[in-house]
GROMACS .gro file of N, CA, C and O in nm:
model
  352
    1GLU      N    1   2.033   1.183  -0.190
    1GLU     CA    2   1.910   1.122  -0.261
    1GLU      C    3   1.862   1.037  -0.171
    1GLU      O    4   1.728   1.003  -0.165
    2LYS      N    5   1.941   0.934  -0.092
    2LYS     CA    6   1.871   0.851  -0.007
    2LYS      C    7   1.783   0.916   0.128
    2LYS      O    8   1.692   0.851   0.158
    3LYS      N    9   1.855   1.027   0.178
    3LYS     CA   10   1.762   1.075   0.242
    3LYS      C   11   1.670   1.151   0.219
    3LYS      O   12   1.538   1.144   0.278
    4LEU      N   13   1.628   1.189   0.099
    4LEU     CA   14   1.505   1.244   0.036
    4LEU      C   15   1.393   1.103   0.048
    4LEU      O   16   1.310   1.107   0.058
    5SER      N   17   1.466   1.000  -0.015
    5SER     CA   18   1.388   0.876  -0.007
    5SER      C   19   1.320   0.852   0.126
    5SER      O   20   1.181   0.784   0.155
    6ILE      N   21   1.402   0.843   0.228
    6ILE     CA   22   1.374   0.829   0.372
    6ILE      C   23   1.269   0.900   0.414
    6ILE      O   24   1.166   0.879   0.460
    7GLU      N   25   1.289   1.076   0.389
    7GLU     CA   26   1.182   1.132   0.416
    7GLU      C   27   1.056   1.112   0.355
    7GLU      O   28   0.938   1.126   0.417
    8ALA      N   29   1.067   1.090   0.240
    8ALA     CA   30   0.939   1.047   0.176
    8ALA      C   31   0.864   0.969   0.228
    8ALA      O   32   0.736   0.940   0.248
    9PHE      N   33   0.914   0.861   0.259
    9PHE     CA   34   0.865   0.713   0.314
    9PHE      C   35   0.821   0.756   0.490
    9PHE      O   36   0.737   0.703   0.515
   10GLU      N   37   0.880   0.860   0.529
   10GLU     CA   38   0.844   0.901   0.671
   10GLU      C   39   0.716   0.984   0.643
   10GLU      O   40   0.615   0.933   0.718
   11LYS      N   41   0.727   1.062   0.534
   11LYS     CA   42   0.579   1.136   0.492
   11LYS      C   43   0.465   1.032   0.478
   11LYS      O   44   0.348   1.022   0.566
   12LEU      N   45   0.499   0.918   0.405
   12LEU     CA   46   0.391   0.843   0.370
   12LEU      C   47   0.319   0.773   0.512
   12LEU      O   48   0.228   0.768   0.525
   13ASN      N   49   0.426   0.711   0.573
   13ASN     CA   50   0.421   0.619   0.695
   13ASN      C   51   0.335   0.692   0.813
   13ASN      O   52   0.265   0.679   0.895
   14ASN      N   53   0.378   0.850   0.822
   14ASN     CA   54   0.306   0.937   0.937
   14ASN      C   55   0.195   1.014   0.902
   14ASN      O   56   0.118   1.031   0.985
   15GLU      N   57   0.215   1.058   0.791
   15GLU     CA   58   0.088   1.154   0.733
   15GLU      C   59  -0.004   1.099   0.635
   15GLU      O   60  -0.160   1.164   0.632
   16ILE      N   61   0.002   0.992   0.530
   16ILE     CA   62  -0.047   0.961   0.421
   16ILE      C   63  -0.135   0.835   0.455
   16ILE      O   64  -0.247   0.817   0.450
   17LEU      N   65  -0.080   0.759   0.492
   17LEU     CA   66  -0.117   0.608   0.506
   17LEU      C   67  -0.183   0.578   0.675
   17LEU      O   68  -0.143   0.585   0.742
   18THR      N   69  -0.310   0.538   0.642
   18THR     CA   70  -0.378   0.477   0.775
   18THR      C   71  -0.367   0.331   0.805
   18THR      O   72  -0.272   0.285   0.724
   19GLU      N   73  -0.368   0.298   0.901
   19GLU     CA   74  -0.333   0.140   0.964
   19GLU      C   75  -0.417   0.075   0.857
   19GLU      O   76  -0.371  -0.004   0.793
   20SER      N   77  -0.530   0.106   0.791
   20SER     CA   78  -0.612   0.020   0.707
   20SER      C   79  -0.560  -0.023   0.572
   20SER      O   80  -0.533  -0.135   0.509
   21LYS      N   81  -0.481   0.130   0.530
   21LYS     CA   82  -0.406   0.137   0.397
   21LYS      C   83  -0.289   0.040   0.413
   21LYS      O   84  -0.239  -0.014   0.322
   22LYS      N   85  -0.217   0.030   0.533
   22LYS     CA   86  -0.124  -0.031   0.562
   22LYS      C   87  -0.120  -0.183   0.566
   22LYS      O   88  -0.048  -0.275   0.493
   23LYS      N   89  -0.241  -0.201   0.643
   23LYS     CA   90  -0.291  -0.353   0.637
   23LYS      C   91  -0.322  -0.404   0.495
   23LYS      O   92  -0.280  -0.513   0.436
   24ILE      N   93  -0.372  -0.336   0.399
   24ILE     CA   94  -0.385  -0.345   0.237
   24ILE      C   95  -0.268  -0.397   0.166
   24ILE      O   96  -0.233  -0.510   0.113
   25LEU      N   97  -0.140  -0.324   0.219
   25LEU     CA   98  -0.028  -0.320   0.139
   25LEU      C   99   0.016  -0.504   0.181
   25LEU      O  100   0.066  -0.553   0.090
   26PHE      N  101   0.019  -0.513   0.314
   26PHE     CA  102   0.055  -0.646   0.363
   26PHE      C  103  -0.019  -0.739   0.298
   26PHE      O  104   0.050  -0.853   0.276
   27ILE      N  105  -0.151  -0.742   0.307
   27ILE     CA  106  -0.203  -0.857   0.222
   27ILE      C  107  -0.189  -0.850   0.100
   27ILE      O  108  -0.153  -0.986   0.045
   28ILE      N  109  -0.158  -0.740   0.012
   28ILE     CA  110  -0.137  -0.797  -0.117
   28ILE      C  111   0.014  -0.797  -0.110
   28ILE      O  112   0.061  -0.922  -0.211
   29LEU      N  113   0.097  -0.805  -0.047
   29LEU     CA  114   0.249  -0.845  -0.030
   29LEU      C  115   0.223  -0.992  -0.007
   29LEU      O  116   0.290  -1.087  -0.071
   30GLU      N  117   0.129  -1.047   0.100
   30GLU     CA  118   0.101  -1.183   0.115
   30GLU      C  119   0.041  -1.247   0.007
   30GLU      O  120   0.091  -1.367  -0.051
   31LEU      N  121  -0.030  -1.220  -0.056
   31LEU     CA  122  -0.162  -1.294  -0.180
   31LEU      C  123  -0.067  -1.256  -0.312
   31LEU      O  124  -0.089  -1.305  -0.412
   32GLU      N  125   0.032  -1.155  -0.316
   32GLU     CA  126   0.075  -1.134  -0.460
   32GLU      C  127   0.018  -1.050  -0.522
   32GLU      O  128   0.052  -0.952  -0.597
   33GLU      N  129  -0.135  -1.052  -0.507
   33GLU     CA  130  -0.235  -0.940  -0.584
   33GLU      C  131  -0.364  -0.944  -0.517
   33GLU      O  132  -0.398  -1.082  -0.460
   34ALA      N  133  -0.465  -0.843  -0.543
   34ALA     CA  134  -0.569  -0.841  -0.480
   34ALA      C  135  -0.666  -0.779  -0.550
   34ALA      O  136  -0.627  -0.656  -0.564
   35GLY      N  137  -0.781  -0.769  -0.538
   35GLY     CA  138  -0.886  -0.683  -0.600
   35GLY      C  139  -0.961  -0.659  -0.474
   35GLY      O  140  -0.965  -0.684  -0.351
   36PRO      N  141  -1.071  -0.523  -0.507
   36PRO     CA  142  -1.194  -0.513  -0.383
   36PRO      C  143  -1.237  -0.611  -0.294
   36PRO      O  144  -1.258  -0.610  -0.205
   37SER      N  145  -1.301  -0.688  -0.372
   37SER     CA  146  -1.372  -0.806  -0.303
   37SER      C  147  -1.259  -0.871  -0.189
   37SER      O  148  -1.327  -0.901  -0.109
   38ILE      N  149  -1.160  -0.908  -0.232
   38ILE     CA  150  -1.042  -0.993  -0.190
   38ILE      C  151  -1.029  -0.872  -0.018
   38ILE      O  152  -1.057  -0.954   0.103
   39ILE      N  153  -1.014  -0.790  -0.071
   39ILE     CA  154  -0.949  -0.662   0.051
   39ILE      C  155  -1.111  -0.662   0.144
   39ILE      O  156  -1.061  -0.642   0.271
   40GLY      N  157  -1.192  -0.661   0.062
   40GLY     CA  158  -1.306  -0.650   0.168
   40GLY      C  159  -1.328  -0.757   0.212
   40GLY      O  160  -1.352  -0.751   0.368
   41GLN      N  161  -1.318  -0.852   0.236
   41GLN     CA  162  -1.332  -0.991   0.280
   41GLN      C  163  -1.219  -1.002   0.378
   41GLN      O  164  -1.285  -1.038   0.484
   42GLU      N  165  -1.098  -0.934   0.359
   42GLU     CA  166  -0.995  -0.981   0.466
   42GLU      C  167  -1.037  -0.856   0.593
   42GLU      O  168  -0.973  -0.889   0.676
   43LEU      N  169  -1.045  -0.754   0.537
   43LEU     CA  170  -1.084  -0.621   0.634
   43LEU      C  171  -1.209  -0.594   0.667
   43LEU      O  172  -1.234  -0.525   0.766
   44GLY      N  173  -1.300  -0.679   0.611
   44GLY     CA  174  -1.452  -0.628   0.651
   44GLY      C  175  -1.476  -0.514   0.579
   44GLY      O  176  -1.589  -0.424   0.657
   45PHE      N  177  -1.454  -0.472   0.496
   45PHE     CA  178  -1.491  -0.351   0.424
   45PHE      C  179  -1.564  -0.359   0.305
   45PHE      O  180  -1.586  -0.472   0.271
   46SER      N  181  -1.662  -0.297   0.287
   46SER     CA  182  -1.754  -0.287   0.151
   46SER      C  183  -1.691  -0.280   0.015
   46SER      O  184  -1.562  -0.258   0.009
   47LEU      N  185  -1.739  -0.340  -0.064
   47LEU     CA  186  -1.648  -0.312  -0.204
   47LEU      C  187  -1.640  -0.185  -0.269
   47LEU      O  188  -1.490  -0.148  -0.267
   48SER      N  189  -1.724  -0.102  -0.212
   48SER     CA  190  -1.654   0.066  -0.230
   48SER      C  191  -1.566   0.115  -0.171
   48SER      O  192  -1.460   0.157  -0.236
   49THR      N  193  -1.570   0.072  -0.051
   49THR     CA  194  -1.456   0.119   0.047
   49THR      C  195  -1.354   0.049  -0.008
   49THR      O  196  -1.247   0.134  -0.034
   50SER      N  197  -1.330  -0.068  -0.013
   50SER     CA  198  -1.228  -0.148  -0.068
   50SER      C  199  -1.149  -0.089  -0.189
   50SER      O  200  -1.039  -0.044  -0.190
   51TYR      N  201  -1.232  -0.056  -0.311
   51TYR     CA  202  -1.181   0.002  -0.421
   51TYR      C  203  -1.143   0.124  -0.387
   51TYR      O  204  -1.039   0.153  -0.442
   52ARG      N  205  -1.186   0.207  -0.327
   52ARG     CA  206  -1.182   0.349  -0.304
   52ARG      C  207  -1.013   0.337  -0.230
   52ARG      O  208  -0.914   0.422  -0.281
   53GLU      N  209  -0.980   0.265  -0.112
   53GLU     CA  210  -0.866   0.260  -0.043
   53GLU      C  211  -0.765   0.187  -0.202
   53GLU      O  212  -0.630   0.237  -0.174
   54LEU      N  213  -0.792   0.090  -0.247
   54LEU     CA  214  -0.707   0.046  -0.375
   54LEU      C  215  -0.662   0.159  -0.442
   54LEU      O  216  -0.539   0.163  -0.482
   55ILE      N  217  -0.758   0.237  -0.480
   55ILE     CA  218  -0.717   0.346  -0.607
   55ILE      C  219  -0.615   0.470  -0.517
   55ILE      O  220  -0.561   0.480  -0.582
   56PHE      N  221  -0.647   0.490  -0.389
   56PHE     CA  222  -0.573   0.573  -0.339
   56PHE      C  223  -0.434   0.523  -0.344
   56PHE      O  224  -0.338   0.636  -0.350
   57LEU      N  225  -0.417   0.412  -0.303
   57LEU     CA  226  -0.281   0.348  -0.284
   57LEU      C  227  -0.219   0.343  -0.418
   57LEU      O  228  -0.086   0.357  -0.451
   58GLU      N  229  -0.310   0.327  -0.547
   58GLU     CA  230  -0.225   0.295  -0.673
   58GLU      C  231  -0.180   0.470  -0.713
   58GLU      O  232  -0.091   0.478  -0.767
   59LYS      N  233  -0.287   0.553  -0.682
   59LYS     CA  234  -0.256   0.701  -0.715
   59LYS      C  235  -0.111   0.743  -0.658
   59LYS      O  236  -0.026   0.838  -0.707
   60ASN      N  237  -0.081   0.687  -0.523
   60ASN     CA  238   0.036   0.713  -0.438
   60ASN      C  239   0.185   0.615  -0.468
   60ASN      O  240   0.246   0.615  -0.417
   61LYS      N  241   0.136   0.534  -0.619
   61LYS     CA  242   0.233   0.455  -0.679
   61LYS      C  243   0.313   0.361  -0.592
   61LYS      O  244   0.386   0.313  -0.608
   62LEU      N  245   0.192   0.331  -0.501
   62LEU     CA  246   0.250   0.198  -0.409
   62LEU      C  247   0.172   0.076  -0.465
   62LEU      O  248   0.236  -0.044  -0.418
   63LEU      N  249   0.082   0.073  -0.557
   63LEU     CA  250   0.045  -0.035  -0.610
   63LEU      C  251  -0.009  -0.010  -0.744
   63LEU      O  252   0.006   0.085  -0.814
   64SER      N  253  -0.002  -0.112  -0.814
   64SER     CA  254   0.002  -0.099  -0.964
   64SER      C  255  -0.104  -0.201  -1.053
   64SER      O  256  -0.122  -0.311  -0.976
   65PRO      N  257  -0.193  -0.196  -1.121
   65PRO     CA  258  -0.275  -0.287  -1.189
   65PRO      C  259  -0.224  -0.392  -1.234
   65PRO      O  260  -0.126  -0.352  -1.349
   66ASP      N  261  -0.304  -0.526  -1.275
   66ASP     CA  262  -0.245  -0.566  -1.365
   66ASP      C  263  -0.352  -0.630  -1.465
   66ASP      O  264  -0.453  -0.521  -1.471
   67SER      N  265  -0.344  -0.692  -1.568
   67SER     CA  266  -0.457  -0.684  -1.661
   67SER      C  267  -0.592  -0.737  -1.639
   67SER      O  268  -0.696  -0.725  -1.707
   68SER      N  269  -0.596  -0.818  -1.536
   68SER     CA  270  -0.689  -0.873  -1.449
   68SER      C  271  -0.775  -0.749  -1.393
   68SER      O  272  -0.883  -0.785  -1.348
   69GLY      N  273  -0.707  -0.616  -1.367
   69GLY     CA  274  -0.796  -0.534  -1.273
   69GLY      C  275  -0.764  -0.540  -1.118
   69GLY      O  276  -0.783  -0.499  -1.042
   70LYS      N  277  -0.662  -0.661  -1.093
   70LYS     CA  278  -0.622  -0.650  -0.980
   70LYS      C  279  -0.527  -0.577  -0.933
   70LYS      O  280  -0.470  -0.517  -1.036
   71ARG      N  281  -0.475  -0.537  -0.789
   71ARG     CA  282  -0.359  -0.472  -0.775
   71ARG      C  283  -0.255  -0.550  -0.726
   71ARG      O  284  -0.283  -0.665  -0.647
   72LYS      N  285  -0.098  -0.476  -0.787
   72LYS     CA  286  -0.035  -0.581  -0.712
   72LYS      C  287   0.084  -0.473  -0.629
   72LYS      O  288   0.074  -0.337  -0.703
   73LEU      N  289   0.165  -0.527  -0.583
   73LEU     CA  290   0.284  -0.393  -0.504
   73LEU      C  291   0.387  -0.337  -0.633
   73LEU      O  292   0.413  -0.425  -0.702
   74SER      N  293   0.363  -0.202  -0.642
   74SER     CA  294   0.498  -0.172  -0.708
   74SER      C  295   0.606  -0.151  -0.666
   74SER      O  296   0.625  -0.227  -0.542
   75LYS      N  297   0.699  -0.119  -0.711
   75LYS     CA  298   0.839  -0.110  -0.648
   75LYS      C  299   0.864  -0.024  -0.555
   75LYS      O  300   0.904  -0.034  -0.458
   76LYS      N  301   0.766   0.101  -0.568
   76LYS     CA  302   0.792   0.194  -0.427
   76LYS      C  303   0.718   0.142  -0.339
   76LYS      O  304   0.742   0.134  -0.203
   77GLY      N  305   0.602   0.044  -0.364
   77GLY     CA  306   0.536  -0.034  -0.264
   77GLY      C  307   0.595  -0.124  -0.161
   77GLY      O  308   0.603  -0.130  -0.057
   78LEU      N  309   0.692  -0.172  -0.271
   78LEU     CA  310   0.800  -0.273  -0.200
   78LEU      C  311   0.892  -0.215  -0.105
   78LEU      O  312   0.921  -0.283   0.005
   79LYS      N  313   0.942  -0.101  -0.185
   79LYS     CA  314   0.998  -0.040  -0.073
   79LYS      C  315   0.959   0.012   0.044
   79LYS      O  316   1.021   0.028   0.137
   80TYR      N  317   0.846   0.068   0.040
   80TYR     CA  318   0.776   0.133   0.154
   80TYR      C  319   0.765   0.006   0.256
   80TYR      O  320   0.776   0.021   0.355
   81LEU      N  321   0.711  -0.130   0.214
   81LEU     CA  322   0.702  -0.201   0.285
   81LEU      C  323   0.815  -0.272   0.381
   81LEU      O  324   0.828  -0.294   0.507
   82GLU      N  325   0.959  -0.270   0.315
   82GLU     CA  326   1.072  -0.289   0.354
   82GLU      C  327   1.142  -0.190   0.435
   82GLU      O  328   1.172  -0.221   0.582
   83TYR      N  329   1.088  -0.057   0.393
   83TYR     CA  330   1.118   0.071   0.531
   83TYR      C  331   1.035   0.055   0.637
   83TYR      O  332   1.084   0.045   0.750
   84TYR      N  333   0.894   0.009   0.640
   84TYR     CA  334   0.821   0.004   0.749
   84TYR      C  335   0.852  -0.109   0.836
   84TYR      O  336   0.845  -0.095   0.982
   85SER      N  337   0.904  -0.226   0.772
   85SER     CA  338   0.927  -0.339   0.862
   85SER      C  339   1.061  -0.335   0.936
   85SER      O  340   1.102  -0.340   1.044
   86ASN      N  341   1.159  -0.205   0.887
   86ASN     CA  342   1.281  -0.190   0.936
   86ASN      C  343   1.270  -0.095   1.031
   86ASN      O  344   1.377  -0.064   1.121
   87ASN      N  345   1.139  -0.027   1.040
   87ASN     CA  346   1.134   0.090   1.155
   87ASN      C  347   1.000   0.099   1.233
   87ASN      O  348   0.975   0.199   1.297
   88ILE      N  349   0.960  -0.010   1.232
   88ILE     CA  350   0.843  -0.014   1.344
   88ILE      C  351   0.889  -0.050   1.478
   88ILE      O  352   0.976  -0.140   1.512
   0.00000   0.00000   0.00000
């Protein structure tokens, strides 16, 4: 089962996540939560681009929404960042 997990993270890292999506995950790791406006300010994205990127990460179960509409890292998101940090 661990091997499947590593393969899933490798697929995320190599095929699914762009550099900007990885940056968003690290920003949320640092800030604990963020919405589209914070992501837009940090990365120079428009509000609509930031929202679209957050929704993509949420659909891939790397982020989860909180009651205020901001996103925070899910368990899968935290594990991905741990994998990424250990394999770059």
